[in-house]
Structures are given as C-alpha cells and as structure tokens.
mmCIF file of C-alpha atoms in Angstrom:
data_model
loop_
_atom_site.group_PDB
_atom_site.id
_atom_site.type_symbol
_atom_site.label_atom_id
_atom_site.label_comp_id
_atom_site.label_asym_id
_atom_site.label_seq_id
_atom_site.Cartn_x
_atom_site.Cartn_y
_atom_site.Cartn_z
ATOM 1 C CA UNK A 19 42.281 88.403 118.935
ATOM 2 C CA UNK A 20 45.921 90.274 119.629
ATOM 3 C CA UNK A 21 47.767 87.231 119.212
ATOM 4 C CA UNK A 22 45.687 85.952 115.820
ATOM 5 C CA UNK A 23 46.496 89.963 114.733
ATOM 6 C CA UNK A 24 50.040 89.707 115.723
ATOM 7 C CA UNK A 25 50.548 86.215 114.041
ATOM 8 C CA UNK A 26 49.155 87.455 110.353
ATOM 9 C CA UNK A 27 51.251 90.025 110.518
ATOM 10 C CA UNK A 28 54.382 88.021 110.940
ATOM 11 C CA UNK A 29 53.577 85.781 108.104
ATOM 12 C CA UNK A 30 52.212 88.707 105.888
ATOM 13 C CA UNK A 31 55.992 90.042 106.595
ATOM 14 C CA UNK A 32 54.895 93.131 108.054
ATOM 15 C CA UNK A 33 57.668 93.183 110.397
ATOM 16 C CA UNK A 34 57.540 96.950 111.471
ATOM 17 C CA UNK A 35 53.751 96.891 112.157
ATOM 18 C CA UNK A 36 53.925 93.885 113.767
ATOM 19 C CA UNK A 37 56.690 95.427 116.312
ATOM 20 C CA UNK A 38 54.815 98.463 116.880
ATOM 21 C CA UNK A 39 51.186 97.275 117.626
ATOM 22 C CA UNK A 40 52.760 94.576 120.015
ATOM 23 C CA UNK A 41 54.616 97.417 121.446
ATOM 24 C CA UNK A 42 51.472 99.134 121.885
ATOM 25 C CA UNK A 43 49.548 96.722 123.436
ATOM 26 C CA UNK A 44 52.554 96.007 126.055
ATOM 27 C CA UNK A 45 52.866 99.911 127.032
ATOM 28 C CA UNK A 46 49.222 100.723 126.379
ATOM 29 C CA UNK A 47 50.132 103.536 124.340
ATOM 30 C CA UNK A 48 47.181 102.650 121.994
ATOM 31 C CA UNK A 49 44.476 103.965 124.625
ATOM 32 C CA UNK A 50 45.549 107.440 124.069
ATOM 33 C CA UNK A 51 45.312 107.342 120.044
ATOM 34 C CA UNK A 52 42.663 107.949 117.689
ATOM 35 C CA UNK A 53 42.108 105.141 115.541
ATOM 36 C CA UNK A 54 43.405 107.302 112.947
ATOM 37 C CA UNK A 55 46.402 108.095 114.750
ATOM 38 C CA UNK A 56 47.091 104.032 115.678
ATOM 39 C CA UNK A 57 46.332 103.142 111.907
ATOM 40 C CA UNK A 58 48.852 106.146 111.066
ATOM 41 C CA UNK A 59 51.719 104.571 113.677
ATOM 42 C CA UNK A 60 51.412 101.017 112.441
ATOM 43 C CA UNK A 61 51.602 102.418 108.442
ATOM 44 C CA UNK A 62 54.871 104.597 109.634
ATOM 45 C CA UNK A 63 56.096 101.847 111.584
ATOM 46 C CA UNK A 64 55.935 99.437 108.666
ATOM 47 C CA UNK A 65 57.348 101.947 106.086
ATOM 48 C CA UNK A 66 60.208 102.833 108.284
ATOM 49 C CA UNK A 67 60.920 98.990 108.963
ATOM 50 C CA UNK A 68 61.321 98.699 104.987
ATOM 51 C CA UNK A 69 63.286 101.847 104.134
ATOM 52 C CA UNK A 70 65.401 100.613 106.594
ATOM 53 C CA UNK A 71 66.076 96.730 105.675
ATOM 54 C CA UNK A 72 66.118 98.435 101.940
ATOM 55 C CA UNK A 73 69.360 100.600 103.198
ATOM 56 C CA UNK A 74 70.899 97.675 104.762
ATOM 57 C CA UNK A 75 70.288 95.550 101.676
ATOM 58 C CA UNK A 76 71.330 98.274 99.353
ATOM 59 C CA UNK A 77 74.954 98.720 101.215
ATOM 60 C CA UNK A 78 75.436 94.904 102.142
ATOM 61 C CA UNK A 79 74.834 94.203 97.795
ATOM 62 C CA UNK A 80 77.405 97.357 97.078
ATOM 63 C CA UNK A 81 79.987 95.545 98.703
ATOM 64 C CA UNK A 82 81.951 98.619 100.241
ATOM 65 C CA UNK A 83 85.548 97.788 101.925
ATOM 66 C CA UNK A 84 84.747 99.977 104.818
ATOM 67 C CA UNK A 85 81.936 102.401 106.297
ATOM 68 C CA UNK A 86 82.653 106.119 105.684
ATOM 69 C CA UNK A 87 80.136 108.764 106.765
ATOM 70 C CA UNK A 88 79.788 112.402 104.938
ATOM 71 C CA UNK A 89 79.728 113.588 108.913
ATOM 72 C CA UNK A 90 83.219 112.101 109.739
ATOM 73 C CA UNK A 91 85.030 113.801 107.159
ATOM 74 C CA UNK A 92 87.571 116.771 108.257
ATOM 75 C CA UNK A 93 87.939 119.533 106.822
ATOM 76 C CA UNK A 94 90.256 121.271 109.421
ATOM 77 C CA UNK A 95 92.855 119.847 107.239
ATOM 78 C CA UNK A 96 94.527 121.769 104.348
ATOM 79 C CA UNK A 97 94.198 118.861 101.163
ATOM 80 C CA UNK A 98 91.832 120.709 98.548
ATOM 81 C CA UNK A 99 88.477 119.439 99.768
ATOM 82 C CA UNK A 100 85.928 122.601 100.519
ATOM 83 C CA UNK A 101 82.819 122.020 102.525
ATOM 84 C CA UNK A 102 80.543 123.759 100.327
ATOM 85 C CA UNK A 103 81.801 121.369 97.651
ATOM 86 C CA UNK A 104 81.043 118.093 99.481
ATOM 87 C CA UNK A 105 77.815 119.288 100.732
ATOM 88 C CA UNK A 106 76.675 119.730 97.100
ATOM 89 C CA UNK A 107 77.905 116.357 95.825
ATOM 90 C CA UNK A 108 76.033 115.130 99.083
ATOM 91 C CA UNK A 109 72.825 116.244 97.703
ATOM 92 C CA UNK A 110 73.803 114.081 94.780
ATOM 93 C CA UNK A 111 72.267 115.998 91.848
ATOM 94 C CA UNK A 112 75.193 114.576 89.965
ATOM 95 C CA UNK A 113 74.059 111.279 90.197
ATOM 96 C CA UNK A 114 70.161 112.364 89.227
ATOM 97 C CA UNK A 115 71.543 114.422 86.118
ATOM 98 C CA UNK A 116 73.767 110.843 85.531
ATOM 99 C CA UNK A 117 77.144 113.161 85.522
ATOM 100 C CA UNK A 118 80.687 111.028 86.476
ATOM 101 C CA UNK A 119 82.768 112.511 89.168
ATOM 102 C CA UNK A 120 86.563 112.360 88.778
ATOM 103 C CA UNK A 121 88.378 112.407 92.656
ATOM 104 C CA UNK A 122 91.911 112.374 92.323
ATOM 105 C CA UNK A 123 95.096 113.375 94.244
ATOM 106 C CA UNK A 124 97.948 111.618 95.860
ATOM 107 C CA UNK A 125 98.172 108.154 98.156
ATOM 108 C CA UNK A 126 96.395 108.982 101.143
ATOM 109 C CA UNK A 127 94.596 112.113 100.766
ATOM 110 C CA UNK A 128 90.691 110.773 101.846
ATOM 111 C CA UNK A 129 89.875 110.066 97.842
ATOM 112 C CA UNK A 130 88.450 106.044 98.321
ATOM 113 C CA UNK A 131 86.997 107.483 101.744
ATOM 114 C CA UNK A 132 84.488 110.733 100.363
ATOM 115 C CA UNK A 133 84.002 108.067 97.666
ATOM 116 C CA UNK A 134 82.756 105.483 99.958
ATOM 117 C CA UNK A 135 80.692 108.451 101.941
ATOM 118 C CA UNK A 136 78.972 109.751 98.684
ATOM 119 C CA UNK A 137 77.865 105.905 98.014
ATOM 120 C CA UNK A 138 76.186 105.173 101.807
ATOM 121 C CA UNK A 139 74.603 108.440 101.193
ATOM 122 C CA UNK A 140 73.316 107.198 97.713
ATOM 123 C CA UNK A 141 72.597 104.097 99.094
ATOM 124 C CA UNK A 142 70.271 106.047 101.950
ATOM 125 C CA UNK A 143 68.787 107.653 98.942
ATOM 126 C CA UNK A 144 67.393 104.985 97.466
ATOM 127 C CA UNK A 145 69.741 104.296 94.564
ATOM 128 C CA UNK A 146 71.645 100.851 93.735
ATOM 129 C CA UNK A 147 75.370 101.390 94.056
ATOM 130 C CA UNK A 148 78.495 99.165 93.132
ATOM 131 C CA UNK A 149 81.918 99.897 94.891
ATOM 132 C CA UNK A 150 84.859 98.197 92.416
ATOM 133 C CA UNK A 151 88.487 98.242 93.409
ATOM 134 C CA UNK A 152 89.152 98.634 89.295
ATOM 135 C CA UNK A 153 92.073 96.136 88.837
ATOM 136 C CA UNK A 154 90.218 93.787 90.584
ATOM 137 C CA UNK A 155 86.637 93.824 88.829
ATOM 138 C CA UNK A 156 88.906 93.895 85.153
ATOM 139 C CA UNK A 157 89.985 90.200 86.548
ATOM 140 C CA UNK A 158 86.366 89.243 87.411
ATOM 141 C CA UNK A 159 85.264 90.016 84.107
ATOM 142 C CA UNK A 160 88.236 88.338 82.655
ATOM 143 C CA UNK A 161 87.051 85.208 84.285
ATOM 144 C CA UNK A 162 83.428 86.073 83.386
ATOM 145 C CA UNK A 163 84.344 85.706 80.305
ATOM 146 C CA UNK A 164 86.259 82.336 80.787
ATOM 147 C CA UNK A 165 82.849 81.185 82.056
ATOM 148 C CA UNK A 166 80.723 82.698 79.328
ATOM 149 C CA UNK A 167 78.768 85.310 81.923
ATOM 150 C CA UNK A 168 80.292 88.235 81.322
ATOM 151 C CA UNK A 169 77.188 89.591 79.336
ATOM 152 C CA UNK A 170 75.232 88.836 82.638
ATOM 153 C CA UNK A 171 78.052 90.943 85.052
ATOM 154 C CA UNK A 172 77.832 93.820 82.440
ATOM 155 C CA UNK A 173 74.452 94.224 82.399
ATOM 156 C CA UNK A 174 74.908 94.159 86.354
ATOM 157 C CA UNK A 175 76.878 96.580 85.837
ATOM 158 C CA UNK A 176 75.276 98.675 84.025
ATOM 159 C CA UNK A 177 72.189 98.313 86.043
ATOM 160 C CA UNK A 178 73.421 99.934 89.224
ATOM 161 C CA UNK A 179 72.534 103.802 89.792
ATOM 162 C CA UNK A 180 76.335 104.560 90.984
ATOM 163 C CA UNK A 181 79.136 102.774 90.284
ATOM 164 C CA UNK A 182 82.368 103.570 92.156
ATOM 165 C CA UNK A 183 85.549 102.672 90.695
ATOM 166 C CA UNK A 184 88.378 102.911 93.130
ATOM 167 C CA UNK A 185 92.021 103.164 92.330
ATOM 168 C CA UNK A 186 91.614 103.699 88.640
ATOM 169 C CA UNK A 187 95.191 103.127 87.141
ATOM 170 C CA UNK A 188 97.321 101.604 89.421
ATOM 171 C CA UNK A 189 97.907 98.477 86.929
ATOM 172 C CA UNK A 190 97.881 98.860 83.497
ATOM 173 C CA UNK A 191 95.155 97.853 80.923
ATOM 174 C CA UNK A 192 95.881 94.894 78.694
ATOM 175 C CA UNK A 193 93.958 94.618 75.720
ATOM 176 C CA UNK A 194 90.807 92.647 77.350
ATOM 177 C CA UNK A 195 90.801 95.158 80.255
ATOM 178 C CA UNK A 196 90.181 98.093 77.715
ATOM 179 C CA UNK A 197 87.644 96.145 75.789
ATOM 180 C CA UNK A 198 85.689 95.770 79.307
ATOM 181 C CA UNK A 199 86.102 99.488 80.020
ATOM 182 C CA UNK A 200 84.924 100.768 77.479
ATOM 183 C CA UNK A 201 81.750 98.033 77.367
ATOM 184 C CA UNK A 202 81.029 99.835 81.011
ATOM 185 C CA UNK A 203 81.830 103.448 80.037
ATOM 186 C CA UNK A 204 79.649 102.769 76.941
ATOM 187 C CA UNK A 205 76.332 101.221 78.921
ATOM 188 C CA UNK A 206 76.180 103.761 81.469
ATOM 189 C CA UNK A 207 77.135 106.916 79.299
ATOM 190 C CA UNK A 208 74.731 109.582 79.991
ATOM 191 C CA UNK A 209 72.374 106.382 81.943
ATOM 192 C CA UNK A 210 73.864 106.040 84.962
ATOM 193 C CA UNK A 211 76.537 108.061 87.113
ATOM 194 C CA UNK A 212 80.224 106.934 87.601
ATOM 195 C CA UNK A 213 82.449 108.051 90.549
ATOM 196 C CA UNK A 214 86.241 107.334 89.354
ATOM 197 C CA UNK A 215 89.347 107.796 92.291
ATOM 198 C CA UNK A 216 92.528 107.836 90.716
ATOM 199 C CA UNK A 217 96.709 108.311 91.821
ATOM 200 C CA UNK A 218 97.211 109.778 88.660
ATOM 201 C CA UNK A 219 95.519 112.741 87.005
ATOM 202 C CA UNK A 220 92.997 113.017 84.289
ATOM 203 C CA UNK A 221 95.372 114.404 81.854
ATOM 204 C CA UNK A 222 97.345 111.202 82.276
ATOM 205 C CA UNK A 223 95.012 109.256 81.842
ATOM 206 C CA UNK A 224 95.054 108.827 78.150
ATOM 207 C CA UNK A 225 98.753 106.757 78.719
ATOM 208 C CA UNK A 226 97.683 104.687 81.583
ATOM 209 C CA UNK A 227 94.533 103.074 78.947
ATOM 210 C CA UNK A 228 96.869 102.886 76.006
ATOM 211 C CA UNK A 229 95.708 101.713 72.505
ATOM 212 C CA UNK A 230 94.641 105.153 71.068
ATOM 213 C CA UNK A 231 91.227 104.052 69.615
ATOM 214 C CA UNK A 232 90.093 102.906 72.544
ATOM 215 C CA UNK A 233 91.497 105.806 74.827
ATOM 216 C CA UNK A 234 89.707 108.167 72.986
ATOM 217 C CA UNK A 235 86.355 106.362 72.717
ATOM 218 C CA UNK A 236 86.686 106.190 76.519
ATOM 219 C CA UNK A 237 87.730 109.580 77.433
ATOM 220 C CA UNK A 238 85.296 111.152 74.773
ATOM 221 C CA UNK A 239 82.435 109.699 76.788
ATOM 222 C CA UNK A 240 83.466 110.576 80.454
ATOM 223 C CA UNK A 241 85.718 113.314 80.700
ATOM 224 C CA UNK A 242 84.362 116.553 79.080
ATOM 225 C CA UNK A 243 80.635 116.710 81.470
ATOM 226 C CA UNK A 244 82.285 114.810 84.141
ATOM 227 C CA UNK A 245 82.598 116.975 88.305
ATOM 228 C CA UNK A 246 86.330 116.931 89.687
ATOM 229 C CA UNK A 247 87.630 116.739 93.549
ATOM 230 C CA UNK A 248 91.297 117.045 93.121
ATOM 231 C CA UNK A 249 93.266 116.734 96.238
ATOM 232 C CA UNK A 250 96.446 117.197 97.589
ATOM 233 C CA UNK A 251 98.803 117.331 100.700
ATOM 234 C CA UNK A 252 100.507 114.626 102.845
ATOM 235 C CA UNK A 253 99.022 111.234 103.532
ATOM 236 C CA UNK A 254 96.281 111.050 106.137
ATOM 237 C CA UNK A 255 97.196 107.599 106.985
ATOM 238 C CA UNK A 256 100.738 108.509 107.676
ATOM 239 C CA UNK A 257 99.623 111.646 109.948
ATOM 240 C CA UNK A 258 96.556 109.284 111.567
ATOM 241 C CA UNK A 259 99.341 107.296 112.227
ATOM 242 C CA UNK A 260 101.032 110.014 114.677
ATOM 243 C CA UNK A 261 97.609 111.596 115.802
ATOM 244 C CA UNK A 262 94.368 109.400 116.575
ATOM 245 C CA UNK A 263 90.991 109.870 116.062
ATOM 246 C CA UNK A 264 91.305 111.846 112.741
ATOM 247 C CA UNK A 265 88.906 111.429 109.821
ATOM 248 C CA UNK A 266 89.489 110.837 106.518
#
C-alpha cells in the first residue's frame, strides 16, 4: 500500500509530499503524529516543495548576471547607501505601490549589485522580475522588430512585476531605441515597478535620450514619483581588488 501511495504521488507531481511521507516511513517518524499532524507535514511539505521550485523558476526566467544577496551588502563603507534605507526598499512596498527606483552613482559603487539583491528578494516574494542590461535589450527589440515579434517581447515586458534596467545610458538612443523606451515606460506607468541604475544622473538624463518630444514623454512618466539611491565614493571593484572578501 506505501509503494502504490508513494507511486501516485510521483505521477500526481506532488514531489514534496511524496519526499516527506517516504521519509516518514524510513525514520518512523509517522508513529509519533496525529493523523492530523502527518496530514499537516505532508500539506507543508508539498507547499514548501512548490514555493521553492517557484523561486528557482522565478530567478532562472529573470535572467540575472550574477547572485547578490540583501545580507552580503556592506555598509562599513562610506558610498551613500544607509541601512535603514535598504531595509525599507527590502520590504519592497515600492514595488506593491508600482513606484520606479532611480540608483545612480559612479562606476563601481555596488549600483547593478543592490539592484540585483532587491530582484532575488522580489523574486522570493513572489513577483515576476526581468533583469535588462539596457543597451542590450534596445538591440533585442531592434531585432524583434526585424522578425515582426516585438509586440510579443513588449507585452513580456510589460508583464513582469519588476523590471531592472541596468546601465541606463552608457550608449546613446537612436531614434528606434527611444521609440522602444518609451513603449516600456508607457505599459508599465503606474502598472508595474521599474528599478533604473545609471553612470550618469537623473538631471542628465534628458541629453543622454535626446529628441525633446520623446524625452519629455519619458521623463514625465518616471521621474517625478520615482525613490532615489544615489551613491558615491571610489570603485569597489578597484578596492576588492586590493582587499578580499568585500561585498558589494
């Protein structure tokens, strides 16, 4: 009767059930527990076993360049970033009351990293994030376009809880580039939440668009309700570079 129990569970796909009653049976645990308590360990089993493949799925599908943790960062060095600021963010009541968050500040200074933190944690919460380099998903949808999908990639786009778009800037925007921004900045205003990192600052920000029109339909949309982190100091890669083991 275990084994036929064990074996529907597999094909019904309930993975975490099916791990802890087999558990169970091998240790014998089950002998001690209520048949409430053993229906209440297989039904916590199972829903931890899908949070958790959820999580994994939601960071694998946001397609982050590297792990970051909220925990790792340091704040023992002297760059701008508060802890009571981070831990707020953390708690990401931006991205519930769909605000953008504007991180800027000089090469180096942890911006891509509390970026790529605040998405995992996002991610952990439940919500459907997108980590962009910017220059490079303004050449996808170029080629989207080419193809005749980039209707379908904007409305992926616009689909996703939190969108990160790192190094806002750092190329210019041709004419097709704007048009795309401003598609995205127009399908998530006040929908979804945006997390921008940027070399340059927001007041500068204006140039590096270009075409006026289109500057100022963008700008209008994302910069008066939008959270700032604005950082400073000397490049943490250059220092981690003379002293291990620090965190970005």
């Amino acid at each position: 009767m275990n084994n036929e129990t064990l074996d529907k569970m597999r094909q019904l796909r309930l993975y975490g059930m099916y791990d802890a009653f087999k558990t169970n049976l091998e240790t014998s645990v089950k002998e001690s527990l209520t048949a409430d308590q053993f229906i209440a360990l297989l039904v916590a089993s199972e829903w931890d076993d899908r949070r958790n493949r959820y999580v994994e799925r939601a960071i694998r599908v946001a397609g982050f360049r590297y792990k970051a943790s909220l925990e790792q960062i340091d704040y023992a060095i002297d760059r701008g970033l508060e802890k009571n600021q981070v831990h707020r963010l953390a708690a990401l009541d931006f991205v519930k009351e769909r605000k953008d968050l504007f991180i800027t500040g000089s090469t180096g200074t942890g911006k891509s990293y509390l970026a790529t933190a605040l998405g995992y944690q996002a991610c952990q919460n439940g919500y459907k994030v997108l980590y962009v380099n910017t220059a490079k998903l303004m050449g996808q949808l170029k080629l989207a376009k080419a193809k005749g999908t980039i209707l379908a990639e904007l409305k992926r786009i616009e689909r996703v809880d939190l969108l990160i778009l790192d190094d806002f800037g750092l190329q210019p925007f041709d004419a097709q580039s704007r048009a795309s921004l401003l598609d995205i900045i127009e399908d998530r205003h006040q929908k979804r939440s945006t997390v921008v990192t940027s070399q340059i600052p927001v007041k500068e920000w204006y140039d590096i668009i270009g075409e006026k029109t289109i500057a100022d339909a963008i700008l209008d949309r994302i910069v008066h309700h939008s959270l700032r982190v604005e950082l400073y100091g000397e490049s943490l890669r250059r220092r981690n570079s003379k002293t291990e083991n620090v965190f970005l």
